[in-house]
Amino acid sequence: MSTVSELLSQAVAQLKQNESQADDANADAGLLLGHVLQKSSAWLMTWPTKEVSDFDANYFLKLVSKREGGTPLAYLLGEWGFMDFMLKVGPGVLVPRPETELLVELAAERVPQAANWKILDLGTGSGAIATALARLRPNSRIHAIERSQDAADIAQSNFDSLAPSVKLHWGSWFEPLATSDQFEIIVSNPPYIAEYELELEYLTEEPQEALVAAEDGLADIAHIVENSRPHLKESGWLLIEHGYGQGDAAQKLFTDAGFKDVETVLDLNSLPRVTLGRWNP
Ligand code: GLN
């Protein structure tokens, strides 16, 4: 049998073989062993000489090999933090990114606490945005749409445990809506990476349909801007996350479509990340 510290050293040495992950080797090894043993990182530090059963050790080393091969840590842990909660995640969904918290905050700050507004999250994926909005604004009615069945299953399971009031609809963008369905706020983190972007080399494990869009990455943003108009109430807001190089293009799509008060907001890294506008104010 191996001890906690022996297993961690073995894992760190293995993870460092993959250069792109070397910086995270210590943290990843600790999180994976903690996950297998159901213990905190503080426990691992306190008990370096504790023996780990061969069964647990083998499972841990299998996860380490997958991580070394490029599987996102979030998929191996089966859950990932977003805002102040843990979401279930898996190979069918994009792992929630910290910059998407900006989109949630910008949407939430437009909704009065007591208001009973209708809010729509398009392409909800794991359900991160809809869950966060339901928790921040429990008096509002949150709807989420998702096209991928795998993602919809994960989203529904997150709504069941974290935000049971969210209503999930299955389909592509606005398809599941009736013509008369209107919202005070529509939000989306659509795919926005162009097919030729080099960063896709590092994103091979996540669903490409959640990442890549045609027309320089702008096709889905353009579709949403165009088709959201009949589904926005008077003075309703549309907020869309995009790539840091797409701020000007997104603003043009919004203004050409007739949106007012159009603005692009910078994320924590001071990069243009969310464009928003108002319909018929
Ligand atoms: N922000 C993600 C990334 O760059 C992309 C998410 C998206 O396309 N919506 O990894």
CSV table of C-alpha atoms and ligand atoms in Angstrom, one decimal:
chain,number,residue,atom,x,y,z
A,1,MET,CA,0.0,0.0,0.0
A,2,SER,CA,1.1,3.6,-0.7
A,3,THR,CA,0.8,6.6,1.6
A,4,VAL,CA,-1.0,9.9,0.8
A,5,SER,CA,2.4,11.7,0.3
A,6,GLU,CA,3.8,8.9,-1.9
A,7,LEU,CA,0.8,9.0,-4.1
A,8,LEU,CA,0.8,12.7,-4.4
A,9,SER,CA,4.5,12.8,-5.3
A,10,GLN,CA,4.0,10.1,-7.9
A,11,ALA,CA,1.0,12.0,-9.4
A,12,VAL,CA,2.8,15.4,-9.5
A,13,ALA,CA,5.8,13.8,-11.3
A,14,GLN,CA,3.4,12.3,-13.8
A,15,LEU,CA,1.4,15.5,-14.3
A,16,LYS,CA,4.5,17.6,-14.8
A,17,GLN,CA,5.3,15.5,-17.9
A,18,ASN,CA,2.6,17.4,-19.7
A,19,GLU,CA,4.1,20.9,-20.0
A,20,SER,CA,0.8,22.7,-20.4
A,21,GLN,CA,-0.4,21.4,-17.0
A,22,ALA,CA,2.9,21.5,-15.1
A,23,ASP,CA,2.0,24.7,-13.1
A,24,ASP,CA,-1.2,23.1,-11.8
A,25,ALA,CA,0.3,19.7,-11.0
A,26,ASN,CA,0.3,20.1,-7.2
A,27,ALA,CA,-3.2,21.5,-7.0
A,28,ASP,CA,-4.7,19.0,-9.5
A,29,ALA,CA,-3.1,16.0,-7.7
A,30,GLY,CA,-4.5,17.2,-4.3
A,31,LEU,CA,-8.0,17.8,-5.7
A,32,LEU,CA,-8.1,14.4,-7.4
A,33,LEU,CA,-6.8,12.5,-4.3
A,34,GLY,CA,-9.2,14.4,-2.1
A,35,HIS,CA,-12.0,13.5,-4.5
A,36,VAL,CA,-11.2,9.8,-4.5
A,37,LEU,CA,-10.8,9.7,-0.7
A,38,GLN,CA,-13.7,12.2,-0.1
A,39,LYS,CA,-11.3,14.3,2.1
A,40,SER,CA,-10.3,18.0,2.1
A,41,SER,CA,-6.9,19.3,1.1
A,42,ALA,CA,-6.3,20.2,4.7
A,43,TRP,CA,-6.8,16.5,5.6
A,44,LEU,CA,-4.3,15.4,3.0
A,45,MET,CA,-1.7,17.9,4.4
A,46,THR,CA,-2.4,16.7,8.0
A,47,TRP,CA,-2.1,13.0,7.2
A,48,PRO,CA,0.7,12.5,4.7
A,49,THR,CA,1.7,9.1,6.1
A,50,LYS,CA,-1.9,7.6,6.1
A,51,GLU,CA,-2.0,4.5,4.0
A,52,VAL,CA,-4.4,4.5,1.0
A,53,SER,CA,-6.0,1.2,-0.1
A,54,ASP,CA,-4.8,-0.3,-3.4
A,55,PHE,CA,-8.4,0.1,-4.8
A,56,ASP,CA,-8.4,3.8,-4.1
A,57,ALA,CA,-4.8,4.3,-5.2
A,58,ASN,CA,-5.5,2.5,-8.5
A,59,TYR,CA,-8.5,4.6,-9.2
A,60,PHE,CA,-6.6,7.8,-8.3
A,61,LEU,CA,-3.7,6.9,-10.6
A,62,LYS,CA,-6.2,6.3,-13.4
A,63,LEU,CA,-7.7,9.8,-13.0
A,64,VAL,CA,-4.2,11.2,-12.9
A,65,SER,CA,-3.4,9.5,-16.3
A,66,LYS,CA,-6.6,11.0,-17.8
A,67,ARG,CA,-5.7,14.4,-16.5
A,68,GLU,CA,-2.2,14.1,-18.0
A,69,GLY,CA,-3.8,13.2,-21.3
A,70,GLY,CA,-5.8,16.5,-21.2
A,71,THR,CA,-9.2,15.6,-19.7
A,72,PRO,CA,-10.4,18.8,-17.9
A,73,LEU,CA,-10.1,18.5,-14.2
A,74,ALA,CA,-13.8,19.5,-13.9
A,75,TYR,CA,-14.8,16.4,-15.8
A,76,LEU,CA,-12.8,14.1,-13.5
A,77,LEU,CA,-14.1,15.7,-10.4
A,78,GLY,CA,-17.7,15.7,-11.8
A,79,GLU,CA,-18.4,19.1,-10.4
A,80,TRP,CA,-17.1,22.7,-10.7
A,81,GLY,CA,-17.5,25.9,-8.8
A,82,PHE,CA,-19.4,28.8,-10.3
A,83,MET,CA,-20.3,32.0,-8.3
A,84,ASP,CA,-21.0,30.6,-4.8
A,85,PHE,CA,-22.1,27.0,-5.7
A,86,MET,CA,-20.9,23.7,-7.1
A,87,LEU,CA,-22.4,22.6,-10.4
A,88,LYS,CA,-22.5,19.1,-11.8
A,89,VAL,CA,-20.5,18.9,-15.0
A,90,GLY,CA,-19.4,16.2,-17.5
A,91,PRO,CA,-18.1,15.7,-21.0
A,92,GLY,CA,-21.4,16.9,-22.6
A,93,VAL,CA,-21.1,20.5,-21.3
A,94,LEU,CA,-18.7,23.4,-21.4
A,95,VAL,CA,-17.0,23.8,-18.0
A,96,PRO,CA,-18.3,27.1,-16.6
A,97,ARG,CA,-15.6,29.9,-16.8
A,98,PRO,CA,-15.1,32.6,-14.2
A,99,GLU,CA,-15.5,35.4,-16.8
A,100,THR,CA,-19.2,34.3,-17.3
A,101,GLU,CA,-19.9,35.5,-13.8
A,102,LEU,CA,-19.7,39.0,-15.3
A,103,LEU,CA,-22.7,38.2,-17.5
A,104,VAL,CA,-24.7,37.0,-14.5
A,105,GLU,CA,-23.8,40.0,-12.4
A,106,LEU,CA,-24.7,42.5,-15.2
A,107,ALA,CA,-28.1,40.7,-15.7
A,108,ALA,CA,-28.9,40.5,-12.0
A,109,GLU,CA,-28.1,44.1,-11.3
A,110,ARG,CA,-30.8,45.1,-13.8
A,111,VAL,CA,-33.5,43.0,-12.0
A,112,PRO,CA,-35.0,44.6,-8.9
A,113,GLN,CA,-34.9,42.1,-6.0
A,114,ALA,CA,-38.7,42.0,-5.6
A,115,ALA,CA,-39.5,42.0,-9.3
A,116,ASN,CA,-41.3,39.0,-10.8
A,117,TRP,CA,-39.6,39.2,-14.2
A,118,LYS,CA,-39.3,36.6,-16.9
A,119,ILE,CA,-35.6,35.9,-17.8
A,120,LEU,CA,-34.3,33.6,-20.5
A,121,ASP,CA,-30.9,31.9,-20.7
A,122,LEU,CA,-30.2,30.7,-24.3
A,123,GLY,CA,-27.9,27.7,-24.7
A,124,THR,CA,-27.7,27.0,-21.0
A,125,GLY,CA,-25.2,24.1,-21.1
A,126,SER,CA,-24.6,23.0,-17.5
A,127,GLY,CA,-27.2,25.5,-16.4
A,128,ALA,CA,-24.7,27.7,-14.7
A,129,ILE,CA,-26.1,31.1,-15.7
A,130,ALA,CA,-29.8,30.2,-15.1
A,131,THR,CA,-29.0,28.6,-11.8
A,132,ALA,CA,-27.0,31.7,-10.6
A,133,LEU,CA,-29.8,34.1,-11.7
A,134,ALA,CA,-32.5,32.0,-10.0
A,135,ARG,CA,-30.5,32.1,-6.8
A,136,LEU,CA,-29.8,35.8,-7.0
A,137,ARG,CA,-33.3,36.8,-8.0
A,138,PRO,CA,-35.7,34.1,-6.5
A,139,ASN,CA,-38.8,36.2,-7.3
A,140,SER,CA,-38.2,36.1,-11.0
A,141,ARG,CA,-39.1,33.3,-13.4
A,142,ILE,CA,-36.1,31.9,-15.2
A,143,HIS,CA,-36.3,29.9,-18.4
A,144,ALA,CA,-33.4,28.0,-20.0
A,145,ILE,CA,-33.1,26.6,-23.5
A,146,GLU,CA,-30.6,23.9,-24.6
A,147,ARG,CA,-30.3,22.0,-27.9
A,148,SER,CA,-27.9,19.2,-26.8
A,149,GLN,CA,-29.7,16.3,-25.0
A,150,ASP,CA,-26.5,15.5,-23.0
A,151,ALA,CA,-26.2,19.0,-21.8
A,152,ALA,CA,-29.9,19.3,-21.1
A,153,ASP,CA,-29.7,16.2,-18.8
A,154,ILE,CA,-26.9,17.8,-16.8
A,155,ALA,CA,-28.7,21.2,-16.7
A,156,GLN,CA,-31.9,19.5,-15.4
A,157,SER,CA,-30.0,17.7,-12.7
A,158,ASN,CA,-28.4,21.0,-11.6
A,159,PHE,CA,-31.8,22.8,-11.6
A,160,ASP,CA,-33.3,19.9,-9.6
A,161,SER,CA,-30.7,20.3,-6.9
A,162,LEU,CA,-29.8,24.0,-7.0
A,163,ALA,CA,-32.7,25.9,-8.6
A,164,PRO,CA,-35.9,23.8,-9.0
A,165,SER,CA,-37.9,26.8,-10.2
A,166,VAL,CA,-35.9,27.1,-13.5
A,167,LYS,CA,-37.9,25.8,-16.5
A,168,LEU,CA,-35.8,24.0,-19.1
A,169,HIS,CA,-36.9,23.8,-22.8
A,170,TRP,CA,-35.2,21.6,-25.3
A,171,GLY,CA,-34.4,23.0,-28.7
A,172,SER,CA,-32.2,25.4,-30.7
A,173,TRP,CA,-32.1,29.0,-29.6
A,174,PHE,CA,-35.6,30.5,-29.9
A,175,GLU,CA,-37.2,27.4,-31.5
A,176,PRO,CA,-39.1,26.1,-28.4
A,177,LEU,CA,-40.7,29.5,-27.7
A,178,ALA,CA,-44.2,30.5,-28.8
A,179,THR,CA,-44.4,33.8,-30.8
A,180,SER,CA,-46.0,35.5,-27.8
A,181,ASP,CA,-43.3,34.5,-25.2
A,182,GLN,CA,-41.6,37.6,-24.1
A,183,PHE,CA,-38.9,38.4,-21.5
A,184,GLU,CA,-37.6,41.4,-19.6
A,185,ILE,CA,-34.1,40.0,-19.9
A,186,ILE,CA,-32.4,37.5,-22.4
A,187,VAL,CA,-28.9,36.4,-21.7
A,188,SER,CA,-26.6,34.0,-23.5
A,189,ASN,CA,-23.0,32.7,-23.5
A,190,PRO,CA,-23.1,31.3,-27.1
A,191,PRO,CA,-20.3,29.6,-29.0
A,192,TYR,CA,-18.1,32.4,-30.3
A,193,ILE,CA,-14.6,31.0,-31.2
A,194,ALA,CA,-13.8,31.1,-34.9
A,195,GLU,CA,-12.8,27.8,-36.5
A,196,TYR,CA,-9.3,29.0,-37.2
A,197,GLU,CA,-8.5,30.2,-33.6
A,198,LEU,CA,-5.4,28.5,-32.2
A,199,GLU,CA,-6.9,28.2,-28.7
A,200,LEU,CA,-9.1,25.4,-30.0
A,201,GLU,CA,-6.1,23.1,-29.9
A,202,TYR,CA,-6.4,23.2,-26.1
A,203,LEU,CA,-10.2,22.8,-26.1
A,204,THR,CA,-10.5,19.4,-27.8
A,205,GLU,CA,-12.3,17.7,-24.8
A,206,GLU,CA,-15.3,20.1,-24.5
A,207,PRO,CA,-18.2,20.0,-26.9
A,208,GLN,CA,-17.3,21.9,-30.1
A,209,GLU,CA,-20.9,23.0,-30.6
A,210,ALA,CA,-20.6,25.0,-27.4
A,211,LEU,CA,-17.4,26.6,-28.5
A,212,VAL,CA,-17.1,27.2,-32.2
A,213,ALA,CA,-19.3,29.4,-34.4
A,214,ALA,CA,-19.1,30.2,-38.1
A,215,GLU,CA,-18.5,33.7,-39.6
A,216,ASP,CA,-15.4,34.5,-37.5
A,217,GLY,CA,-17.2,33.2,-34.4
A,218,LEU,CA,-20.1,35.7,-34.8
A,219,ALA,CA,-22.8,33.6,-36.4
A,220,ASP,CA,-24.7,32.6,-33.3
A,221,ILE,CA,-24.3,36.1,-31.7
A,222,ALA,CA,-25.8,37.6,-34.9
A,223,HIS,CA,-28.7,35.0,-34.8
A,224,ILE,CA,-29.5,35.8,-31.2
A,225,VAL,CA,-29.4,39.6,-31.7
A,226,GLU,CA,-31.6,39.4,-34.7
A,227,ASN,CA,-34.2,36.9,-33.3
A,228,SER,CA,-34.4,38.1,-29.7
A,229,ARG,CA,-36.3,41.3,-30.7
A,230,PRO,CA,-39.8,39.8,-30.9
A,231,HIS,CA,-39.2,38.0,-27.6
A,232,LEU,CA,-38.1,41.1,-25.6
A,233,LYS,CA,-40.7,43.2,-23.7
A,234,GLU,CA,-40.6,46.9,-24.2
A,235,SER,CA,-37.3,48.2,-22.6
A,236,GLY,CA,-36.1,44.6,-22.2
A,237,TRP,CA,-32.4,43.9,-22.1
A,238,LEU,CA,-30.3,41.5,-24.2
A,239,LEU,CA,-26.8,40.6,-22.8
A,240,ILE,CA,-24.4,38.4,-24.7
A,241,GLU,CA,-20.9,37.1,-23.7
A,242,HIS,CA,-18.3,37.1,-26.5
A,243,GLY,CA,-14.6,36.8,-27.3
A,244,TYR,CA,-12.3,39.7,-26.2
A,245,GLY,CA,-11.7,40.7,-29.8
A,246,GLN,CA,-15.5,40.8,-30.7
A,247,GLY,CA,-16.6,43.9,-28.8
A,248,ASP,CA,-16.8,46.2,-31.8
A,249,ALA,CA,-18.5,43.6,-34.0
A,250,ALA,CA,-21.0,42.8,-31.3
A,251,GLN,CA,-21.8,46.5,-30.8
A,252,LYS,CA,-22.4,46.9,-34.5
A,253,LEU,CA,-24.8,43.9,-34.5
A,254,PHE,CA,-26.7,45.4,-31.6
A,255,THR,CA,-27.0,48.9,-33.1
A,256,ASP,CA,-27.7,47.8,-36.6
A,257,ALA,CA,-30.6,45.7,-35.2
A,258,GLY,CA,-32.0,48.8,-33.5
A,259,PHE,CA,-31.0,48.2,-29.9
A,260,LYS,CA,-30.4,51.3,-27.7
A,261,ASP,CA,-28.1,52.0,-24.8
A,262,VAL,CA,-25.6,49.6,-26.3
A,263,GLU,CA,-22.5,49.1,-24.2
A,264,THR,CA,-19.6,46.6,-23.9
A,265,VAL,CA,-18.3,45.7,-20.4
A,266,LEU,CA,-14.8,44.6,-19.5
A,267,ASP,CA,-14.1,41.4,-17.6
A,268,LEU,CA,-11.8,41.0,-14.6
A,269,ASN,CA,-8.8,40.9,-17.0
A,270,SER,CA,-9.9,44.2,-18.5
A,271,LEU,CA,-11.0,42.5,-21.7
A,272,PRO,CA,-14.2,43.3,-23.6
A,273,ARG,CA,-16.5,40.4,-22.7
A,274,VAL,CA,-20.2,41.2,-22.6
A,275,THR,CA,-22.2,43.5,-24.9
A,276,LEU,CA,-25.7,44.6,-23.9
A,277,GLY,CA,-28.4,46.7,-25.2
A,278,ARG,CA,-32.1,47.7,-24.7
A,279,TRP,CA,-35.0,47.0,-27.0
A,280,ASN,CA,-37.5,49.8,-27.5
A,281,PRO,CA,-36.7,51.8,-24.4
B,1,GLN,N1,-14.7,31.5,-22.9
B,1,GLN,C1,-14.6,30.2,-23.5
B,1,GLN,C2,-13.1,30.0,-23.8
B,1,GLN,O1,-12.5,30.8,-24.4
B,1,GLN,C3,-15.4,30.1,-24.7
B,1,GLN,C4,-16.8,30.0,-24.4
B,1,GLN,C5,-17.7,30.1,-25.5
B,1,GLN,O2,-17.4,29.9,-26.7
B,1,GLN,N2,-18.9,30.5,-25.2
B,1,GLN,O3,-12.6,29.0,-23.5
